[in-house]
XYZ file of C-alpha atoms in Angstrom:
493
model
C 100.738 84.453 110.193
C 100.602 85.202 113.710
C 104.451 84.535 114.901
C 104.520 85.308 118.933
C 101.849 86.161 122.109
C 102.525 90.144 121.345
C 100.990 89.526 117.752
C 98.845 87.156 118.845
C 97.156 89.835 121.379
C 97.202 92.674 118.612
C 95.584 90.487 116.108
C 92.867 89.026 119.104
C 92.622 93.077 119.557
C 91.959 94.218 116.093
C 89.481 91.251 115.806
C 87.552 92.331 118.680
C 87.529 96.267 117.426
C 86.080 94.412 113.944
C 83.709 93.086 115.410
C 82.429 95.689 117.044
C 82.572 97.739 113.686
C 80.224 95.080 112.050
C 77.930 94.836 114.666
C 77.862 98.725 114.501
C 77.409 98.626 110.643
C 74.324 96.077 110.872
C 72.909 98.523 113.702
C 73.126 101.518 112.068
C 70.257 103.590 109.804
C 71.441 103.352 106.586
C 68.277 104.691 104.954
C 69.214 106.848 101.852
C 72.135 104.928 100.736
C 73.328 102.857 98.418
C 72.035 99.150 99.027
C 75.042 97.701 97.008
C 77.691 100.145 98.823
C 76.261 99.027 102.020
C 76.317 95.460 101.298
C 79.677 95.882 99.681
C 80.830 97.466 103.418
C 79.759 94.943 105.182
C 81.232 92.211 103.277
C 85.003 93.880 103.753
C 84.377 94.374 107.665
C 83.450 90.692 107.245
C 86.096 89.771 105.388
C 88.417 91.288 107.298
C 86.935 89.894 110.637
C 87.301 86.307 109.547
C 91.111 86.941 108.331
C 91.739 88.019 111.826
C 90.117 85.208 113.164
C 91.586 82.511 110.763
C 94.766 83.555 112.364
C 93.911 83.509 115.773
C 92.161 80.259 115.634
C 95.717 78.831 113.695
C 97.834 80.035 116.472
C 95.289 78.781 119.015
C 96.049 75.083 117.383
C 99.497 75.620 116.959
C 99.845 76.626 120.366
C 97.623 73.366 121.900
C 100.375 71.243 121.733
C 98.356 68.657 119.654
C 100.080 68.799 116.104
C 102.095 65.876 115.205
C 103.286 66.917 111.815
C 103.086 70.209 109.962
C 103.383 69.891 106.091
C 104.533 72.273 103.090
C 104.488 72.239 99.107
C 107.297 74.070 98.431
C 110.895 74.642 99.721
C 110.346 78.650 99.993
C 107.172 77.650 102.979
C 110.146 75.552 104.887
C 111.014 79.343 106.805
C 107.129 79.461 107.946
C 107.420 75.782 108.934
C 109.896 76.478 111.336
C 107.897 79.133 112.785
C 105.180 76.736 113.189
C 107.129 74.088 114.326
C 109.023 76.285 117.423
C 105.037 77.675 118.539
C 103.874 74.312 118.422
C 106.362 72.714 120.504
C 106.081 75.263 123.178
C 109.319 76.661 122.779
C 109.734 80.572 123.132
C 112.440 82.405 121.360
C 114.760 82.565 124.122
C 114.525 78.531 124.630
C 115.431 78.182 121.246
C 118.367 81.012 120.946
C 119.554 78.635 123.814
C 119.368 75.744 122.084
C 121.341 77.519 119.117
C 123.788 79.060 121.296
C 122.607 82.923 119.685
C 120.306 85.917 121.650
C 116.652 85.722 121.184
C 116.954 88.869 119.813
C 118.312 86.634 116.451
C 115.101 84.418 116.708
C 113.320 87.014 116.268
C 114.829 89.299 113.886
C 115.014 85.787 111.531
C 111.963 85.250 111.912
C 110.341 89.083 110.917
C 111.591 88.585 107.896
C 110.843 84.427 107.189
C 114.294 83.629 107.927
C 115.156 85.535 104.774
C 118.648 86.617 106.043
C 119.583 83.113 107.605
C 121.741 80.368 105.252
C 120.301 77.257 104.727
C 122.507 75.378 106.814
C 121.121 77.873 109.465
C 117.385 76.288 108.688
C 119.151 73.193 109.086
C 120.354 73.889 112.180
C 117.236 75.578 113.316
C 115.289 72.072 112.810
C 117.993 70.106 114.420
C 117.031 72.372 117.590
C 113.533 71.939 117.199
C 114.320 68.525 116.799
C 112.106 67.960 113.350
C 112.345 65.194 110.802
C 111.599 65.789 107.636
C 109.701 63.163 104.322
C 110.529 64.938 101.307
C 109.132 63.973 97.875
C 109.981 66.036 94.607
C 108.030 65.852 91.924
C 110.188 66.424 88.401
C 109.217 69.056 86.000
C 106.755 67.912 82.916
C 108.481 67.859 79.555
C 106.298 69.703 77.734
C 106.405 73.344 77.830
C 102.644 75.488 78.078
C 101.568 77.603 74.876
C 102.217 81.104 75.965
C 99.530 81.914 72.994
C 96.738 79.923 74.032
C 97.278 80.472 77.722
C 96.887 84.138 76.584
C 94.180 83.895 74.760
C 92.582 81.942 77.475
C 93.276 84.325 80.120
C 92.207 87.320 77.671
C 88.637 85.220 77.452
C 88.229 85.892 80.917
C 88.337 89.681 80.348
C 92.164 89.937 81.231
C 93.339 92.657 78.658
C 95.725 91.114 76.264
C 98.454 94.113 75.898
C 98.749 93.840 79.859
C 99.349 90.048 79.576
C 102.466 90.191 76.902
C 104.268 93.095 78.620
C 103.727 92.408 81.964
C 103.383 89.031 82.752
C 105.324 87.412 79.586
C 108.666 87.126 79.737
C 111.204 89.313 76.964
C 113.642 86.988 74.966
C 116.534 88.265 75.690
C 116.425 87.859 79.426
C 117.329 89.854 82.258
C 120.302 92.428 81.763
C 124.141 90.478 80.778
C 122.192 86.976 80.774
C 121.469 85.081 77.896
C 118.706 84.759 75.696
C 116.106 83.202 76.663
C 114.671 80.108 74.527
C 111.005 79.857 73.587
C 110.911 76.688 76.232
C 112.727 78.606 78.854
C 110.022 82.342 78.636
C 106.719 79.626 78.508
C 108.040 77.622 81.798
C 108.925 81.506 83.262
C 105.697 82.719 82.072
C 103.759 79.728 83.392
C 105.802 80.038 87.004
C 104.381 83.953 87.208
C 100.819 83.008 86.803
C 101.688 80.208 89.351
C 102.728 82.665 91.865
C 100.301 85.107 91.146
C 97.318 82.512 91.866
C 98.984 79.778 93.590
C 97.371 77.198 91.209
C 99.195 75.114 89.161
C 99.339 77.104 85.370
C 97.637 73.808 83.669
C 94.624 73.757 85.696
C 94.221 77.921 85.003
C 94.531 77.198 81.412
C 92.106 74.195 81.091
C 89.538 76.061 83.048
C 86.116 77.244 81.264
C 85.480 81.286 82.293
C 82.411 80.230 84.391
C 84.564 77.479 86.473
C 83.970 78.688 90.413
C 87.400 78.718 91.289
C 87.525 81.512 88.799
C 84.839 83.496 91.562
C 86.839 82.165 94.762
C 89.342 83.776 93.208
C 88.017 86.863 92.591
C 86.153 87.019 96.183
C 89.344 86.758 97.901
C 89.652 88.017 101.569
C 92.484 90.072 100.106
C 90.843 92.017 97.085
C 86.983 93.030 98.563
C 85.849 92.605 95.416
C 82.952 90.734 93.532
C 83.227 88.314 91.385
C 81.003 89.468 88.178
C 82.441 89.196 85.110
C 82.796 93.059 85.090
C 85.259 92.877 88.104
C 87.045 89.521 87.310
C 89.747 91.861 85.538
C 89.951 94.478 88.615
C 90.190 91.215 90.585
C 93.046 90.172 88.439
C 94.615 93.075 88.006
C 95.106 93.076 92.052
C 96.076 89.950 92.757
C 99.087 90.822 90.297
C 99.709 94.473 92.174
C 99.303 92.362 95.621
C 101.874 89.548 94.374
C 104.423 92.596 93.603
C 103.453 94.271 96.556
C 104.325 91.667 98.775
C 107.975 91.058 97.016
C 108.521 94.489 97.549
C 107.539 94.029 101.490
C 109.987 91.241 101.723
C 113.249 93.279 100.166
C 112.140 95.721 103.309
C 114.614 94.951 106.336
C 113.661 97.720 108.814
C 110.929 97.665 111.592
C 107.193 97.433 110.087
C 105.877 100.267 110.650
C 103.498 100.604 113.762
C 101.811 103.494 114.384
C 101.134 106.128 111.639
C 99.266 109.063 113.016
C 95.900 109.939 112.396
C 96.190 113.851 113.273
C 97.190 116.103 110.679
C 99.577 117.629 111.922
C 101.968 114.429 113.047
C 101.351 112.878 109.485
C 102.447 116.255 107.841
C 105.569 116.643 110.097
C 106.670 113.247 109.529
C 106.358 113.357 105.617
C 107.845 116.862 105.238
C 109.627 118.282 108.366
C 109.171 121.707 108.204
C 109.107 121.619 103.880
C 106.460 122.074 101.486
C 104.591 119.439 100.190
C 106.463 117.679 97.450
C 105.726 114.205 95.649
C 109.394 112.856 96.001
C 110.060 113.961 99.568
C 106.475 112.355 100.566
C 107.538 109.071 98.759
C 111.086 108.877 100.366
C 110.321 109.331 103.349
C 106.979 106.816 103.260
C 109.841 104.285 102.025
C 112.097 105.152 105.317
C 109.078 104.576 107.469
C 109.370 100.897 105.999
C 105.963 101.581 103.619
C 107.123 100.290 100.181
C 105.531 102.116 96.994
C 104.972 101.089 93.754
C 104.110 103.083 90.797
C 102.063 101.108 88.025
C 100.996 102.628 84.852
C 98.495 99.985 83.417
C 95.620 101.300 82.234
C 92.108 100.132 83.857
C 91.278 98.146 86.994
C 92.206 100.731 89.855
C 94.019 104.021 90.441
C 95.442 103.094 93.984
C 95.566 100.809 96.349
C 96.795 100.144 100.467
C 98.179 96.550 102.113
C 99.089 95.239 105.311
C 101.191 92.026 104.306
C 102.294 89.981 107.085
C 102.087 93.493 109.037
C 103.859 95.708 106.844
C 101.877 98.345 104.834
C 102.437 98.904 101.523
C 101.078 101.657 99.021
C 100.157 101.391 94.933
C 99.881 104.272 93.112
C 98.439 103.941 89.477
C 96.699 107.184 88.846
C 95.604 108.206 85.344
C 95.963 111.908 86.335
C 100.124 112.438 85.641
C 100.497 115.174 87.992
C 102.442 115.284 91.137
C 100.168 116.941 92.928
C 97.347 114.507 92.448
C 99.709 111.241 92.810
C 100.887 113.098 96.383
C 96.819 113.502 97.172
C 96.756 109.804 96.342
C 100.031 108.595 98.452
C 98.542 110.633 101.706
C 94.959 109.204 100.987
C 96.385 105.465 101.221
C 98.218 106.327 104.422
C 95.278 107.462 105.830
C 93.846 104.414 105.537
C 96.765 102.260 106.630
C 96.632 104.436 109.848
C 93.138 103.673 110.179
C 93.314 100.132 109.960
C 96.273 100.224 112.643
C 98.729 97.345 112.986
C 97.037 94.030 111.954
C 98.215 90.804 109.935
C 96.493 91.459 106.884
C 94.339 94.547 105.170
C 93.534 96.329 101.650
C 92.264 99.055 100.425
C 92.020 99.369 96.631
C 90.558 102.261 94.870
C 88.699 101.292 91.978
C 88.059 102.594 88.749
C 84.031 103.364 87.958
C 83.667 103.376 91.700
C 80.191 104.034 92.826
C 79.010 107.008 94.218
C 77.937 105.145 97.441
C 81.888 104.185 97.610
C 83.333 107.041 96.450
C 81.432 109.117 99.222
C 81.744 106.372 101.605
C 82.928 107.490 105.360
C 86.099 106.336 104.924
C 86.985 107.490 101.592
C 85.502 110.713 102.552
C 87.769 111.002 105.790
C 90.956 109.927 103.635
C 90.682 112.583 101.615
C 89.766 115.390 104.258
C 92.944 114.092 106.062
C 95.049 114.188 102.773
C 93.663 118.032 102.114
C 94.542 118.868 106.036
C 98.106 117.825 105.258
C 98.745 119.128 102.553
C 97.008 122.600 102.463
C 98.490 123.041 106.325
C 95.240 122.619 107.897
C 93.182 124.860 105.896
C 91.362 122.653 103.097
C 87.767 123.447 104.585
C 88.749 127.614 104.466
C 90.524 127.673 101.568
C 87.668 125.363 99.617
C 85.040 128.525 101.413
C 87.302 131.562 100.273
C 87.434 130.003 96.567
C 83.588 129.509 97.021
C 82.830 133.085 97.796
C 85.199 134.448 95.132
C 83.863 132.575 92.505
C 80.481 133.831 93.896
C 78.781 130.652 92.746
C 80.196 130.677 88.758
C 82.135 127.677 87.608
C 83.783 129.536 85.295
C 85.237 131.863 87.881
C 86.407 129.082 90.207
C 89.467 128.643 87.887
C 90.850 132.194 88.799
C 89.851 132.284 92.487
C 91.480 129.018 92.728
C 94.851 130.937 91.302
C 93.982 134.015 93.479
C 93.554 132.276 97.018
C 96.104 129.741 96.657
C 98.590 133.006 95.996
C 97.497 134.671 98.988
C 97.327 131.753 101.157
C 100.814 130.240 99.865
C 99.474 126.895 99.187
C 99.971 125.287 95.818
C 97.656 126.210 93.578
C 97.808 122.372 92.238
C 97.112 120.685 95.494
C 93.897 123.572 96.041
C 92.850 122.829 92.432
C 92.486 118.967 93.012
C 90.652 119.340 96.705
C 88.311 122.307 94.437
C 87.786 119.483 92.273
C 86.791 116.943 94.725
C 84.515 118.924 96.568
C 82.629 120.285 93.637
C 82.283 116.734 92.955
C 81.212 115.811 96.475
C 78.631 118.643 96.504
C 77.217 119.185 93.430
C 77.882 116.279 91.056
C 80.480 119.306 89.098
C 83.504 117.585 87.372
C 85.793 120.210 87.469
C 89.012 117.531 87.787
C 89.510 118.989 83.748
C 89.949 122.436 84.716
C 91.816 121.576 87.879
C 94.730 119.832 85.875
C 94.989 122.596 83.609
C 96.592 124.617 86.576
C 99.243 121.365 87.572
C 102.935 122.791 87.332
C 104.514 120.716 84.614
C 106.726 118.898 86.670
C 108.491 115.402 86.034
C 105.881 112.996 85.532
C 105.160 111.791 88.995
C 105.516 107.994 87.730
C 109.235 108.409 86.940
C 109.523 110.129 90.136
C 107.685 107.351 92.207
C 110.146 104.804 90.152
C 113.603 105.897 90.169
C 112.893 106.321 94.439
C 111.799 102.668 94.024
C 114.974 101.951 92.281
C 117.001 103.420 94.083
C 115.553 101.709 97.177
C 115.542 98.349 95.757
C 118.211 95.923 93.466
C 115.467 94.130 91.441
C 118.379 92.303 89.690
C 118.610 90.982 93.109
C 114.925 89.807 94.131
C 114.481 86.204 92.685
C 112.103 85.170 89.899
C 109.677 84.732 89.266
C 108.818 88.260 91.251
C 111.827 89.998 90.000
C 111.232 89.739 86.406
C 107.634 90.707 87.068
C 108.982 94.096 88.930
C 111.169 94.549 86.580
C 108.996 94.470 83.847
C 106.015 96.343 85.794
C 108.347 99.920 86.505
C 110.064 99.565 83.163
C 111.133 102.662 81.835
C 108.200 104.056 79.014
C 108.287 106.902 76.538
C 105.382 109.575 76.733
C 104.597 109.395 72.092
C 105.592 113.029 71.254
C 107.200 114.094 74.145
C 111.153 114.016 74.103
C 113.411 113.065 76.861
C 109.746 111.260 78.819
C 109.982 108.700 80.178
C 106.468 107.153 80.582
C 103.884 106.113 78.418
C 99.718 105.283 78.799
């Protein structure tokens, strides 16, 4: 939602450098290439051209003076009403702070964050000024609590993997920590509220709907995932909408600036992240969480290995590799602020790296330029020497790239890790070579990064304190997990 004439000109900006982009796109030779990656391209520069636009074109009516009456569904949308309700009357924030007797300043810090900080006899007061009225009708709960059973097998019919749905999105018994148990009527209305949220359709209608139903492929084809809606990618789709939904609770526990401008040089992006340091996964993280970036580690199997938002202008970054090295999860974290920095400040974006990825997407320009930007940062600038100095010690041998991996990284003081995994990825690139197995063989044995990723998140953020149903659903999504065979862990696949 576009909230004042500074966004408003940012967002008519970034629609008009879209544009621009697809009209490029559609120009452009793409002879060689993957029809379905090109396709696939186009549709997200779409996509992402008509979010921009949807947002214009709603401040451009809020703003005509013509509404007569805004309307919500539910009390948590009264903040964005307000919003609404000051553009369209023509008030700007220092008419209103006038009104209320505070500095516009106050408008506008309530309003960055949905008038999350404000009391409710604040939104009270707030309407008064704006001088509102308000028809309120509340409709009472149904008696009759949903089957968590069938609504999982249901959901599991659609491809949604069944362990995933009882430890994620299913409620435990005994409730979150020093409150009571939980009764089987109490988890079922819980569990039904999370798929709510999640989809924003009312938990009966999900339930009663056959696996073909179209919503099921609206759903799926949603501005916000890029994704298609085959019944191969229904469970990547899914699976996202359940990392966006906790993405954008973590985005809204964030009260610092939004983060503006993250540079695209190498250089900036590796001063910023480590000072004058070494590469490390937890310093990285940290300081991507001061810049006002949340990130979340997930450690579902399936669906995708990372993934980048811009929520209401805040980025936000998913990390969910299989790979449990820090090395490869810091690769990741720099690859997904590549792309945030790419995509600039603007209302709304993702990037999600999915699992069985095509070649055409995996090699795409972008993807491609992420991870030549991640390897610059990292490896000091050098990724494209380093990657020829292992080339001509190995002398054209995959088995000798293992050792001249060891012996250049050495000389070069870079970590032999972080060369191994940009080795891997160019082999890949190049020649079709999956080296990744040999390249993890020469990770340090640090902490697994997902219990470092976590206790920064936790440390960060009271999840006792963020309301349900998203705080039960972080809670339950970082829980603690113990690697089978491994004492002390912490983690589990």
């Amino acid at each position: 939602m576009i909230k004042n004439e500074r966004e408003y000109k940012v967002t008519k900006a970034a629609a008009a450098r879209f544009r621009d982009s697809l009209a490029a796109h559609r120009a452009a030779d793409h002879t060689g290439r993957d029809p379905v990656s090109v396709q696939a391209e186009a549709s997200a520069i779409q996509a992402q051209l008509e979010d921009l636009e949807a947002a214009v074109a709603d401040y451009d009516r809020l703003a005509s003076g013509g509404i007569e009456a805004l309307e919500v569904n539910r009390v948590e949308d009264l903040p964005k009403l307000l919003i609404q309700a000051r553009i369209a009357s023509g008030l700007t924030h220092e008419k209103l702070a006038e009104r209320l007797g505070v500095k516009p300043q106050q408008i506008q810090r309530w309003e960055e964050d949905d008038y999350q900080t404000a009391s409710f006899w604040r939104l009270i007061e707030v309407a008064e000024a704006l001088g509102l009225s308000f028809s309120i009708t509340a409709s009472l709960p149904q008696p009759s609590a949903p089957s968590i059973p069938v609504a999982v097998d249901k959901l599991k019919g659609v491809g949604i993997d069944k362990g995933f749905l009882t430890s994620r999105l299913v409620p435990p018994a005994d409730g979150p920590a020093g409150g009571a148990e939980r009764s089987t009527h109490e988890c079922a209305q819980l569990f039904a509220s999370r798929v709510e949220a999640i989809f924003g359709k009312p938990f009966q209608d999900l339930v009663a709907m056959n696996d073909d139903d179209p919503w099921w492929g609206r759903a799926v084809a949603n501005a916000r995932y890029k994704l298609g809606a085959t019944a191969k990618e229904k469970p990547v789709a899914f699976y996202s909408a359940y990392a966006h939904f906790l993405a954008s609770a973590l985005c809204r526990t964030m009260r610092g600036p939004v983060d503006r401008d993250l540079p695209l040089d190498w250089r900036a992006m590796r001063t910023l992240l480590f000072r004058d340091g070494r590469p490390d996964l937890a310093t990285a993280v940290r300081r991507t969480w001061e810049l006002g970036i949340p990130v979340l580690p997930l450690c579902d199997k399936g669906a995708f290995h990372g993934a980048c938002w811009r929520i209401d202008w805040r980025g936000a970054v998913v990390l969910k590799q299989p790979m449990q090295t820090a090395s490869r999860w810091l690769f990741d974290l720099v690859h997904e602020l590549h792309h945030l920095a790419e995509a600039g400040p603007c209302q709304e974006f993702a990037a999600i790296e999915a699992e069985g990825t095509s070649d055409g997407r995996r090699l795409a320009d972008e993807e491609l330029r992420a991870h030549a930007f991640a390897a610059d940062v990292l490896l000091n600038g050098k990724a494209d020497v380093l990657y020829g100095l292992v080339s001509r010690e190995a002398k054209g041998r995959i088995a000798w790239v293992k050792g001249a991996v060891q012996k250049i990284a050495a000389a070069e003081g870079v970590g032999v890790g972080l060369l191994a995994n940009h080795v891997a990825f160019r082999l890949c690139q190049e020649t079709g070579e999956n080296w990744w197995g040999a390249a993890k063989n020469l990770q340090a044995d640090d902490a697994p990064p997902y219990d470092t990723v976590r206790q920064i998140l936790l440390q960060a953020v009271d999840l006792n304190a963020v309301e349900e149903p998203a705080g039960g659903l972080l809670r339950q999504a970082v829980a603690p997990l113990v690697v089978p065979g491994r004492a002390g862990a912490d983690r589990v696949h």
